Amino acid sequence: MKLKILVTAGDGIGPEVTNEAIAVLRDVAALGGHTFDFDFKRIGGIAIVQDGTPLPADTLAAALDSDAVFLGAVGGNEFNSLSPDKRPEAGLLGLRAALGGFANLRPAFAFKELAVNSPLRPEIIDGADILFVRELLGGLYFGQPREWDRAKGEAWNTMRYTRDEVARVARIAFQLAGKRRNKLTSVDKANVLEVSQLWRATVIEVAAEFPGVTLEHQYVDAMAMHLMNRPRDFDVVLTENLFGDILSDESGVITGSLGMLPSATIGGKVNLYEPIHGSAPDIAGKGLANPMGAILTGALILRYSAGLEAEAAAIEAAARKVLEQGFRTADLARGNTKDFKVLSTTEMGTKVRETVKTMLVNA
Ligand code: IPM
Ligand code: MN
């Protein structure tokens, strides 16, 4: 297996966590006789500072020429006063649009070992395993027109979808549900928004192609509550861009830390992989960041871009094992150094790597 991976580590903790994930992927490649070629380019705040733009042309060209793009994080407080089109986030949004992936897969699952980290009671989250399919290229994020008319003191964005945009992401969600527990929850605001009525009607049409999957609809406000009250009732959750952004962060509560969660964006020319946590500038460069989200994102590269399911599963199993053994990064330990062995970013990376290696060698 040969894979050309472009790493855009970006800002804040992006570089340190992607480093750990890359080390895991290199070991997996060496053990299995695979060739993973890594190339590195700038994106986000670091690119604004060094290249004058959040998405330099050579980053974009390299991304389009790769088999997979692995992004760390973008953003930093020093850019907060810039307009949306100049900010680090614009680099990420431009990259998403150029790569064309419209289905952003965001798993949210409970780790038994991290149950104490969640403000939800253990009996509520135990066994929860949700896969969000967030539409990534439409809705308010990309809809035109958009503008802040300062003279008028008025601003507008547009939540806009075509039937085809909804149908293609719905198809992916139904297919994934078919490989899981055969349940799909589509989230909208069809009691108020026309765009949601189109969304719901289209999802119902697509459902006819997937008779084995049970479809239900939820309004986004109610869904925000159901996710906290009864997260186990959901399997695949399909939703538009902004709703998915919000609900996926909310669901970090189920896991107990956003630092654990990976994502994969599929359906376009080149798949894009990014952990869900942000750039966390307050802890960047201190060896405190949790590399698990990035490492588990590496597992998704193996699953969705390399077809190496056993290796992907080994990384996921290793992450669990390391938690079982009582190893925690500071964010996960939450000051409890008595019961846990608290590790730095690189120590945690090494621990997962050693565990993956043992699993693969003994497999
Ligand atoms: C995410 C992030 C991004 C988004 C930002 C950084 C543009 O919040 O991936 O969830 O809003 O999509
Ligand atoms: Mn977000």
CSV table of C-alpha atoms and ligand atoms in Angstrom, one decimal:
chain,number,residue,atom,x,y,z
A,1,MET,CA,0.0,0.0,0.0
A,2,LYS,CA,1.4,3.4,-1.0
A,3,LEU,CA,-0.1,6.7,0.3
A,4,LYS,CA,1.0,10.3,-0.2
A,5,ILE,CA,-0.1,12.2,2.9
A,6,LEU,CA,0.1,16.0,3.1
A,7,VAL,CA,0.4,17.3,6.6
A,8,THR,CA,-0.9,20.8,7.3
A,9,ALA,CA,-0.2,20.9,11.0
A,10,GLY,CA,-1.2,24.6,11.4
A,11,ASP,CA,-1.4,26.5,14.6
A,12,GLY,CA,-1.3,26.0,18.4
A,13,ILE,CA,-1.1,22.4,19.4
A,14,GLY,CA,-1.6,21.3,15.8
A,15,PRO,CA,2.1,20.5,15.2
A,16,GLU,CA,2.8,18.6,18.4
A,17,VAL,CA,-0.3,16.4,18.2
A,18,THR,CA,0.1,15.6,14.5
A,19,ASN,CA,3.8,14.7,15.1
A,20,GLU,CA,2.6,11.9,17.5
A,21,ALA,CA,0.0,10.7,15.0
A,22,ILE,CA,2.6,10.6,12.2
A,23,ALA,CA,5.0,8.6,14.3
A,24,VAL,CA,2.2,6.0,14.8
A,25,LEU,CA,1.4,5.9,11.1
A,26,ARG,CA,5.1,5.5,10.3
A,27,ASP,CA,5.3,2.5,12.6
A,28,VAL,CA,2.2,0.9,11.1
A,29,ALA,CA,3.7,1.4,7.6
A,30,ALA,CA,7.0,-0.1,8.6
A,31,LEU,CA,5.4,-3.2,10.2
A,32,GLY,CA,3.1,-3.8,7.3
A,33,GLY,CA,5.5,-3.1,4.5
A,34,HIS,CA,3.5,0.0,3.4
A,35,THR,CA,4.9,3.2,2.0
A,36,PHE,CA,3.5,6.4,3.5
A,37,ASP,CA,5.1,9.5,2.1
A,38,PHE,CA,4.6,12.6,4.2
A,39,ASP,CA,4.9,16.1,2.9
A,40,PHE,CA,4.5,19.2,5.1
A,41,LYS,CA,2.9,22.6,4.2
A,42,ARG,CA,1.7,25.7,6.1
A,43,ILE,CA,-2.0,26.6,6.7
A,44,GLY,CA,-3.8,29.0,9.0
A,45,GLY,CA,-2.2,31.6,11.3
A,46,ILE,CA,1.4,30.4,10.6
A,47,ALA,CA,0.8,30.8,6.9
A,48,ILE,CA,-0.7,34.3,7.4
A,49,VAL,CA,2.5,35.3,9.3
A,50,GLN,CA,4.9,33.6,6.9
A,51,ASP,CA,3.2,33.8,3.5
A,52,GLY,CA,0.6,36.5,3.9
A,53,THR,CA,-2.4,34.3,3.3
A,54,PRO,CA,-4.0,31.5,5.4
A,55,LEU,CA,-4.0,29.1,2.4
A,56,PRO,CA,-0.8,29.5,0.3
A,57,ALA,CA,-1.0,28.3,-3.3
A,58,ASP,CA,1.7,25.7,-2.9
A,59,THR,CA,-0.2,24.2,0.1
A,60,LEU,CA,-3.3,24.0,-2.0
A,61,ALA,CA,-1.4,22.4,-5.0
A,62,ALA,CA,0.3,19.9,-2.7
A,63,ALA,CA,-3.1,19.0,-1.1
A,64,LEU,CA,-4.7,18.4,-4.5
A,65,ASP,CA,-1.8,16.2,-5.5
A,66,SER,CA,-2.0,14.0,-2.4
A,67,ASP,CA,-4.0,10.9,-1.4
A,68,ALA,CA,-5.0,12.4,2.0
A,69,VAL,CA,-4.6,15.6,3.8
A,70,PHE,CA,-4.0,15.5,7.6
A,71,LEU,CA,-4.7,18.8,9.3
A,72,GLY,CA,-3.8,19.7,12.9
A,73,ALA,CA,-5.6,22.8,13.9
A,74,VAL,CA,-5.9,26.5,12.8
A,75,GLY,CA,-6.5,29.7,14.8
A,76,GLY,CA,-5.0,31.9,17.4
A,77,ASN,CA,-6.0,34.8,19.5
A,78,GLU,CA,-3.8,37.3,17.6
A,79,PHE,CA,-6.0,36.9,14.5
A,80,ASN,CA,-9.4,37.5,16.3
A,81,SER,CA,-9.8,41.0,14.9
A,82,LEU,CA,-9.5,40.0,11.3
A,83,SER,CA,-12.5,39.7,9.0
A,84,PRO,CA,-13.7,36.1,8.4
A,85,ASP,CA,-12.1,35.9,4.9
A,86,LYS,CA,-8.7,36.8,6.3
A,87,ARG,CA,-8.6,34.7,9.4
A,88,PRO,CA,-6.8,31.3,9.8
A,89,GLU,CA,-10.2,29.6,9.6
A,90,ALA,CA,-10.5,30.9,6.1
A,91,GLY,CA,-7.6,28.7,5.1
A,92,LEU,CA,-9.3,25.6,6.4
A,93,LEU,CA,-12.6,26.5,4.8
A,94,GLY,CA,-10.8,27.2,1.5
A,95,LEU,CA,-9.0,23.9,1.7
A,96,ARG,CA,-12.3,22.0,2.5
A,97,ALA,CA,-13.9,23.6,-0.6
A,98,ALA,CA,-11.0,22.9,-2.9
A,99,LEU,CA,-10.7,19.2,-1.8
A,100,GLY,CA,-14.5,18.8,-2.3
A,101,GLY,CA,-15.2,16.4,0.6
A,102,PHE,CA,-18.8,17.1,1.6
A,103,ALA,CA,-19.4,14.4,4.2
A,104,ASN,CA,-17.6,15.1,7.5
A,105,LEU,CA,-17.7,12.0,9.7
A,106,ARG,CA,-17.4,12.9,13.4
A,107,PRO,CA,-17.6,9.9,15.8
A,108,ALA,CA,-18.6,10.7,19.4
A,109,PHE,CA,-18.2,7.7,21.7
A,110,ALA,CA,-18.0,7.0,25.4
A,111,PHE,CA,-14.8,5.5,26.8
A,112,LYS,CA,-15.6,3.6,29.9
A,113,GLU,CA,-12.3,4.8,31.4
A,114,LEU,CA,-13.2,8.4,30.8
A,115,ALA,CA,-16.7,8.3,32.3
A,116,VAL,CA,-15.6,10.3,35.3
A,117,ASN,CA,-14.6,13.1,32.9
A,118,SER,CA,-18.1,13.6,31.7
A,119,PRO,CA,-20.5,15.8,33.6
A,120,LEU,CA,-23.2,13.3,32.4
A,121,ARG,CA,-23.9,10.4,34.7
A,122,PRO,CA,-22.1,7.1,33.7
A,123,GLU,CA,-25.4,5.2,33.3
A,124,ILE,CA,-26.4,7.8,30.7
A,125,ILE,CA,-23.3,7.7,28.5
A,126,ASP,CA,-22.2,4.1,29.0
A,127,GLY,CA,-22.1,2.4,25.6
A,128,ALA,CA,-22.9,5.6,23.6
A,129,ASP,CA,-21.6,5.4,20.1
A,130,ILE,CA,-22.7,8.0,17.6
A,131,LEU,CA,-21.4,8.9,14.2
A,132,PHE,CA,-22.2,12.4,13.1
A,133,VAL,CA,-22.3,13.0,9.3
A,134,ARG,CA,-22.0,16.7,9.0
A,135,GLU,CA,-22.6,18.3,5.6
A,136,LEU,CA,-19.4,20.3,5.1
A,137,LEU,CA,-19.6,22.4,2.0
A,138,GLY,CA,-23.0,24.1,2.1
A,139,GLY,CA,-25.4,25.9,4.4
A,140,LEU,CA,-24.5,29.1,6.2
A,141,TYR,CA,-20.8,28.5,5.9
A,142,PHE,CA,-20.7,28.8,2.1
A,143,GLY,CA,-24.1,30.2,1.1
A,144,GLN,CA,-24.3,33.4,-0.9
A,145,PRO,CA,-25.0,36.2,-0.5
A,146,ARG,CA,-23.1,37.0,2.6
A,147,GLU,CA,-21.9,40.4,3.8
A,148,TRP,CA,-21.5,42.8,6.6
A,149,ASP,CA,-22.6,46.2,5.3
A,150,ARG,CA,-21.1,48.5,7.9
A,151,ALA,CA,-22.6,51.6,6.5
A,152,LYS,CA,-26.1,50.1,6.8
A,153,GLY,CA,-25.4,48.4,10.1
A,154,GLU,CA,-26.6,45.2,8.6
A,155,ALA,CA,-25.1,41.8,8.0
A,156,TRP,CA,-26.4,38.6,6.3
A,157,ASN,CA,-25.5,35.0,5.6
A,158,THR,CA,-27.5,32.6,3.6
A,159,MET,CA,-28.4,29.0,4.6
A,160,ARG,CA,-28.8,27.5,1.2
A,161,TYR,CA,-28.9,23.9,-0.1
A,162,THR,CA,-29.7,22.2,-3.4
A,163,ARG,CA,-31.5,18.9,-3.5
A,164,ASP,CA,-28.4,17.2,-4.9
A,165,GLU,CA,-26.2,18.6,-2.1
A,166,VAL,CA,-28.5,17.1,0.4
A,167,ALA,CA,-29.0,13.8,-1.4
A,168,ARG,CA,-25.3,13.0,-1.8
A,169,VAL,CA,-24.5,13.5,1.9
A,170,ALA,CA,-27.7,11.6,2.9
A,171,ARG,CA,-26.6,8.7,0.7
A,172,ILE,CA,-23.2,8.5,2.6
A,173,ALA,CA,-25.0,8.6,5.9
A,174,PHE,CA,-27.4,5.8,5.0
A,175,GLN,CA,-24.6,3.7,3.7
A,176,LEU,CA,-22.7,4.1,7.0
A,177,ALA,CA,-25.8,3.4,9.0
A,178,GLY,CA,-26.2,0.2,7.0
A,179,LYS,CA,-22.8,-0.9,8.3
A,180,ARG,CA,-23.6,0.1,11.9
A,181,ARG,CA,-26.9,-0.3,13.7
A,182,ASN,CA,-29.2,0.6,10.8
A,183,LYS,CA,-30.6,3.8,12.4
A,184,LEU,CA,-30.4,7.3,10.9
A,185,THR,CA,-31.5,10.4,12.6
A,186,SER,CA,-31.7,13.5,10.4
A,187,VAL,CA,-31.6,16.8,12.2
A,188,ASP,CA,-33.2,19.9,10.8
A,189,LYS,CA,-35.4,22.9,11.7
A,190,ALA,CA,-38.2,22.1,9.4
A,191,ASN,CA,-40.8,23.7,11.6
A,192,VAL,CA,-39.3,27.1,10.7
A,193,LEU,CA,-36.9,27.0,7.8
A,194,GLU,CA,-37.7,26.3,4.1
A,195,VAL,CA,-34.1,25.0,3.6
A,196,SER,CA,-34.8,22.4,6.3
A,197,GLN,CA,-38.0,21.4,4.6
A,198,LEU,CA,-36.1,20.7,1.4
A,199,TRP,CA,-33.5,18.9,3.6
A,200,ARG,CA,-36.2,16.7,5.1
A,201,ALA,CA,-38.0,16.0,1.9
A,202,THR,CA,-34.8,15.0,0.2
A,203,VAL,CA,-33.7,12.7,3.0
A,204,ILE,CA,-37.1,11.0,2.9
A,205,GLU,CA,-36.6,10.4,-0.9
A,206,VAL,CA,-33.1,9.0,-0.4
A,207,ALA,CA,-34.4,6.7,2.3
A,208,ALA,CA,-36.3,4.7,-0.3
A,209,GLU,CA,-32.9,3.4,-1.6
A,210,PHE,CA,-32.1,2.1,1.9
A,211,PRO,CA,-35.0,0.0,3.1
A,212,GLY,CA,-32.9,-1.7,5.8
A,213,VAL,CA,-32.2,1.6,7.6
A,214,THR,CA,-34.7,3.2,10.0
A,215,LEU,CA,-35.0,6.9,9.5
A,216,GLU,CA,-36.2,9.4,12.1
A,217,HIS,CA,-36.2,13.2,12.1
A,218,GLN,CA,-35.4,15.5,14.9
A,219,TYR,CA,-35.5,19.3,15.2
A,220,VAL,CA,-32.1,20.6,16.1
A,221,ASP,CA,-33.1,22.3,19.4
A,222,ALA,CA,-34.7,19.1,20.6
A,223,MET,CA,-31.8,17.1,19.4
A,224,ALA,CA,-29.4,19.2,21.5
A,225,MET,CA,-31.3,18.0,24.5
A,226,HIS,CA,-31.8,14.4,23.5
A,227,LEU,CA,-28.1,14.0,22.9
A,228,MET,CA,-27.5,14.8,26.6
A,229,ASN,CA,-30.5,12.8,27.9
A,230,ARG,CA,-30.3,9.7,25.9
A,231,PRO,CA,-27.1,9.6,23.7
A,232,ARG,CA,-27.3,5.8,23.4
A,233,ASP,CA,-30.5,6.0,21.3
A,234,PHE,CA,-28.5,7.5,18.3
A,235,ASP,CA,-26.5,5.7,15.7
A,236,VAL,CA,-25.8,7.8,12.6
A,237,VAL,CA,-26.8,11.5,12.9
A,238,LEU,CA,-27.1,13.4,9.6
A,239,THR,CA,-27.2,17.2,9.7
A,240,GLU,CA,-26.3,20.4,7.9
A,241,ASN,CA,-23.1,22.3,8.3
A,242,LEU,CA,-23.7,24.7,11.2
A,243,PHE,CA,-26.0,22.3,13.1
A,244,GLY,CA,-23.3,19.6,12.8
A,245,ASP,CA,-20.6,22.0,14.0
A,246,ILE,CA,-22.6,22.8,17.1
A,247,LEU,CA,-23.9,19.3,17.9
A,248,SER,CA,-20.5,17.7,17.4
A,249,ASP,CA,-18.9,20.0,20.0
A,250,GLU,CA,-21.8,19.3,22.4
A,251,SER,CA,-21.2,15.6,22.0
A,252,GLY,CA,-17.6,16.0,23.1
A,253,VAL,CA,-19.3,15.9,26.5
A,254,ILE,CA,-20.2,12.3,26.0
A,255,THR,CA,-16.6,11.4,25.5
A,256,GLY,CA,-15.5,13.7,28.4
A,257,SER,CA,-13.0,15.5,26.2
A,258,LEU,CA,-12.9,17.0,22.8
A,259,GLY,CA,-9.2,16.1,22.8
A,260,MET,CA,-10.2,12.4,22.1
A,261,LEU,CA,-12.3,13.0,18.9
A,262,PRO,CA,-11.2,12.5,15.3
A,263,SER,CA,-12.9,13.4,12.0
A,264,ALA,CA,-12.7,12.4,8.4
A,265,THR,CA,-14.1,14.2,5.4
A,266,ILE,CA,-14.9,12.1,2.4
A,267,GLY,CA,-16.7,12.3,-0.9
A,268,GLY,CA,-14.4,14.7,-2.7
A,269,LYS,CA,-11.2,14.6,-4.8
A,270,VAL,CA,-9.0,14.1,-1.7
A,271,ASN,CA,-10.1,13.1,1.8
A,272,LEU,CA,-9.3,15.5,4.6
A,273,TYR,CA,-8.6,14.4,8.1
A,274,GLU,CA,-8.6,16.6,11.2
A,275,PRO,CA,-9.1,16.1,14.9
A,276,ILE,CA,-12.1,18.1,16.2
A,277,HIS,CA,-10.3,19.9,19.0
A,278,GLY,CA,-9.0,23.4,18.1
A,279,SER,CA,-5.6,24.9,18.3
A,280,ALA,CA,-5.8,25.4,22.1
A,281,PRO,CA,-3.3,28.3,22.1
A,282,ASP,CA,-3.2,28.5,25.9
A,283,ILE,CA,-1.5,25.1,26.2
A,284,ALA,CA,0.5,25.1,22.9
A,285,GLY,CA,4.1,24.1,23.0
A,286,LYS,CA,4.0,23.0,26.6
A,287,GLY,CA,3.8,19.2,26.1
A,288,LEU,CA,0.4,19.2,27.7
A,289,ALA,CA,-1.8,18.6,24.6
A,290,ASN,CA,-3.6,15.3,24.2
A,291,PRO,CA,-2.5,13.6,21.0
A,292,MET,CA,-5.3,11.0,21.1
A,293,GLY,CA,-7.6,13.0,18.8
A,294,ALA,CA,-4.9,13.3,16.2
A,295,ILE,CA,-3.8,9.6,16.6
A,296,LEU,CA,-7.4,8.4,16.2
A,297,THR,CA,-7.6,10.7,13.2
A,298,GLY,CA,-4.6,8.8,11.8
A,299,ALA,CA,-6.6,5.6,12.3
A,300,LEU,CA,-9.3,7.1,10.1
A,301,ILE,CA,-6.8,7.8,7.3
A,302,LEU,CA,-5.9,4.1,7.4
A,303,ARG,CA,-9.6,3.1,7.4
A,304,TYR,CA,-10.9,5.5,4.7
A,305,SER,CA,-7.9,6.3,2.5
A,306,ALA,CA,-5.7,3.2,2.8
A,307,GLY,CA,-8.3,0.4,3.3
A,308,LEU,CA,-6.2,-0.9,6.2
A,309,GLU,CA,-9.1,-1.7,8.6
A,310,ALA,CA,-7.2,-4.0,10.9
A,311,GLU,CA,-4.5,-1.4,11.4
A,312,ALA,CA,-7.1,1.3,12.0
A,313,ALA,CA,-8.8,-0.9,14.6
A,314,ALA,CA,-5.5,-1.7,16.2
A,315,ILE,CA,-4.8,2.0,16.8
A,316,GLU,CA,-8.3,2.4,18.3
A,317,ALA,CA,-7.8,-0.6,20.5
A,318,ALA,CA,-4.4,0.7,21.6
A,319,ALA,CA,-5.9,4.0,22.6
A,320,ARG,CA,-8.4,2.2,24.8
A,321,LYS,CA,-5.8,-0.1,26.3
A,322,VAL,CA,-3.5,2.8,27.3
A,323,LEU,CA,-6.5,4.5,29.1
A,324,GLU,CA,-7.3,1.2,30.8
A,325,GLN,CA,-3.7,1.1,32.1
A,326,GLY,CA,-4.3,4.4,33.8
A,327,PHE,CA,-2.3,6.7,31.5
A,328,ARG,CA,-3.7,10.1,31.0
A,329,THR,CA,-2.6,13.5,29.5
A,330,ALA,CA,-3.2,16.4,31.9
A,331,ASP,CA,-6.5,17.3,30.3
A,332,LEU,CA,-7.9,13.8,30.9
A,333,ALA,CA,-6.4,13.5,34.4
A,334,ARG,CA,-8.0,16.7,35.6
A,335,GLY,CA,-5.6,17.1,38.5
A,336,ASN,CA,-6.1,13.6,39.7
A,337,THR,CA,-2.5,12.5,39.8
A,338,LYS,CA,-3.1,9.9,42.5
A,339,ASP,CA,-5.0,7.4,40.4
A,340,PHE,CA,-3.4,8.2,37.1
A,341,LYS,CA,-0.1,8.2,35.4
A,342,VAL,CA,0.0,11.6,33.9
A,343,LEU,CA,2.0,11.8,30.6
A,344,SER,CA,3.2,14.5,28.3
A,345,THR,CA,2.1,14.8,24.7
A,346,THR,CA,5.2,12.8,23.4
A,347,GLU,CA,5.0,10.3,26.3
A,348,MET,CA,1.4,9.5,25.5
A,349,GLY,CA,2.2,9.3,21.8
A,350,THR,CA,5.0,6.8,22.5
A,351,LYS,CA,2.8,4.8,24.8
A,352,VAL,CA,0.1,4.4,22.1
A,353,ARG,CA,2.7,3.6,19.5
A,354,GLU,CA,4.3,0.8,21.6
A,355,THR,CA,0.9,-0.6,22.3
A,356,VAL,CA,-0.1,-0.5,18.6
A,357,LYS,CA,3.2,-2.3,17.6
A,358,THR,CA,2.6,-5.0,20.2
A,359,MET,CA,-0.9,-5.5,18.9
A,360,LEU,CA,0.1,-5.7,15.3
A,361,VAL,CA,3.1,-8.0,15.9
A,362,ASN,CA,0.9,-10.4,17.9
A,363,ALA,CA,-2.1,-10.2,15.6
B,1,IPM,C1,-14.7,22.6,13.3
B,1,IPM,C2,-14.2,24.0,13.5
B,1,IPM,C3,-14.2,24.8,12.2
B,1,IPM,C4,-15.7,24.8,11.7
B,1,IPM,C5,-13.6,26.2,12.2
B,1,IPM,C6,-12.2,26.1,12.7
B,1,IPM,C7,-13.7,26.8,10.9
B,1,IPM,O1,-15.0,24.6,14.5
B,1,IPM,O2,-14.1,21.9,12.4
B,1,IPM,O3,-15.7,22.2,13.9
B,1,IPM,O4,-16.4,25.6,12.1
B,1,IPM,O5,-16.0,24.0,10.8
B,2,MN,MN,-16.5,23.3,15.4
